[in-house]
Amino acid sequence: MRRSPRSRNRLAALAAAAFLSATALATTPARAEIFNPETFTLANGMKVVVVTNERAPVVSHMVWYKVGSADDPPGKSGIAHVLEHLMFKGTDEIQPGEFSRTIARNGGQDNAFTSWDYTGYYQNIARDRLELVMKMESDRMTDLQLTPEIVAPEIKVVMEERNQRTENDPAARLREQLWAMLFVHHPYGTPIIGWMHEIAALDQQDALDFYKSWYAPNNAILIVSGDVTAAELKPLAESTYGKTPAGKVPERVRTTEPPTEGERRIILRDPQVQQPSWQRVWKAPSYNQGATEHAYALQVLETVVSGGATARLYRNLVVEDKAAAGVSMFYSPSAYDLGTLGVSATPLPGGDVETVEKAVEAELAELLRDGVTAEEVETAKKRMVREAIFARDSLQGPAYIFGLGLTTGQTVEDVEAWPDRIAAVTVEQVNAAARAVLSQNGHVTGVLLPDVQTAEAPAAPAAGEKSR
């Protein structure tokens, strides 16, 4: 739909944060069964997860497809995201644009998002409108109507979206180049929205081919969180989604990322940049690929290093040494394939990136040499517990958590067992995980700098300028 890469990133971040937070819930004491979901599977293979929360008569209804931009065919980058837009263009029963207008007329909100590994559609609405939502969502799962007159203008919309969100945003362009340099063969090196020249070449047939290949009930997961039980939902699911026969869904074939070595670096200068920045990213194990035994420990490490104002990096570099204006670590354990771990920092006003880079490298070297402490690990776990409380009580949080997990190789049992697994992480495991990732020399460093020369150059004549 009108999802921008930035919006998608926020949603993905919310999902990741919710997963991290909620699954950390029971670290003290450790116990399983965070959400106590009810599950069942329709005869056509569509899995259903229900998380009951009776605090208010509302529900969050989500359908997640196990397909994302990393499944785009070669040369067709962006088709998963374009199809997400086109899913709002109508069926035999619903006119273009009518889907969202109907949701709004009934007091609800809806939207969609695409990631490398999944595509999701959701509606937050009163529980007595749930059947209406399920009828419309199940309808467009199989009856989407696409013509060249519908597809071509929407591709133009996506191209403009890329212009606004990436081409005109130097930080976004740097991120795109960083990932392209980090993943030299795997599709995670291709932007979710796609490369501009390939988006421009997409057409109706590309969208239909992708839709018919991947959008089937047996490749989707229905998750409803809120004021409904499985007993109440099951007959609705059977009378809507259950009417659609299972499809022949292709196997998700992903290229294997080859080993890479050697430090790589990109420096991007742009006159729009006001504040320089620095970041470094490594490929890291996820729950599903690589040295998976490190995934839980890396989450603890992320919190030790970057989990708030008292965390190691912020405390040392921002508060005490005043070497940086900001610094953080990020880790993505929920990738279907390899994950990533990165560190980003910004210099103080008037400061330089080289100073920040050396300061961060010194901190990481100390971390690898001396390790984290038992106190840091325990503090990190307590912080995760506090954050988890809010995720459990939210309407959308549980649905995101299960959607993210179940479309990327996790199971309901994995999500529910996470507290026990995180509680079992030891100081030694955190230090081993840090060494396994941060000691690799195959990282990519990105530097964003102002283009002073261009910024100070005389403005071009107004005549002949191309307006947007």
Coordinates of N, CA and C in Angstrom, one line a residue, residues 178-190 257 260 264 282-284 338-340 444:
L178 N 25.6 0.1 2.2 CA 26.2 -0.7 3.2 C 25.7 -2.2 3.1
W179 N 24.4 -2.3 2.9 CA 23.9 -3.7 2.9 C 24.3 -4.4 1.6
A180 N 24.4 -3.6 0.5 CA 24.8 -4.2 -0.8 C 26.3 -4.6 -0.7
M181 N 27.1 -3.9 0.1 CA 28.5 -4.3 0.3 C 28.6 -5.5 1.3
L182 N 27.7 -5.5 2.3 CA 27.8 -6.6 3.3 C 27.4 -7.9 2.7
F183 N 26.3 -7.9 2.0 CA 25.8 -9.2 1.4 C 26.1 -9.1 -0.1
V184 N 27.2 -9.8 -0.4 CA 27.7 -9.7 -1.8 C 26.9 -10.6 -2.8
H185 N 26.2 -11.6 -2.3 CA 25.5 -12.5 -3.1 C 24.0 -12.8 -2.7
H186 N 23.8 -12.7 -1.4 CA 22.4 -13.0 -0.9 C 21.5 -11.8 -1.2
P187 N 20.2 -12.0 -1.4 CA 19.3 -10.9 -1.7 C 19.1 -9.9 -0.6
Y188 N 19.6 -10.1 0.6 CA 19.5 -9.1 1.7 C 20.4 -7.9 1.2
G189 N 21.2 -8.0 0.2 CA 22.0 -6.9 -0.3 C 21.2 -6.1 -1.3
T190 N 20.0 -6.5 -1.6 CA 19.1 -5.7 -2.5 C 18.0 -5.0 -1.7
E257 N 25.0 -17.0 1.1 CA 26.1 -15.9 1.1 C 27.5 -16.6 1.3
T260 N 33.1 -13.9 3.2 CA 33.8 -12.7 2.8 C 34.8 -12.3 3.8
R264 N 35.7 -3.5 4.3 CA 35.2 -2.6 3.2 C 34.7 -1.3 3.8
W282 N 28.3 -6.0 10.6 CA 28.8 -7.4 10.5 C 27.7 -8.3 10.1
K283 N 28.0 -9.4 9.4 CA 27.0 -10.4 9.3 C 27.0 -11.2 10.6
A284 N 25.9 -11.7 11.1 CA 25.8 -12.3 12.4 C 24.9 -13.5 12.3
L338 N 20.8 -15.2 7.4 CA 21.8 -14.6 8.3 C 21.2 -13.3 8.9
G339 N 21.6 -13.0 10.1 CA 21.3 -11.7 10.7 C 22.4 -10.7 10.5
T340 N 22.2 -9.5 11.1 CA 23.3 -8.5 11.1 C 23.4 -7.9 12.5
V444 N 31.7 -4.0 7.1 CA 31.6 -2.9 6.2 C 31.4 -1.6 7.1

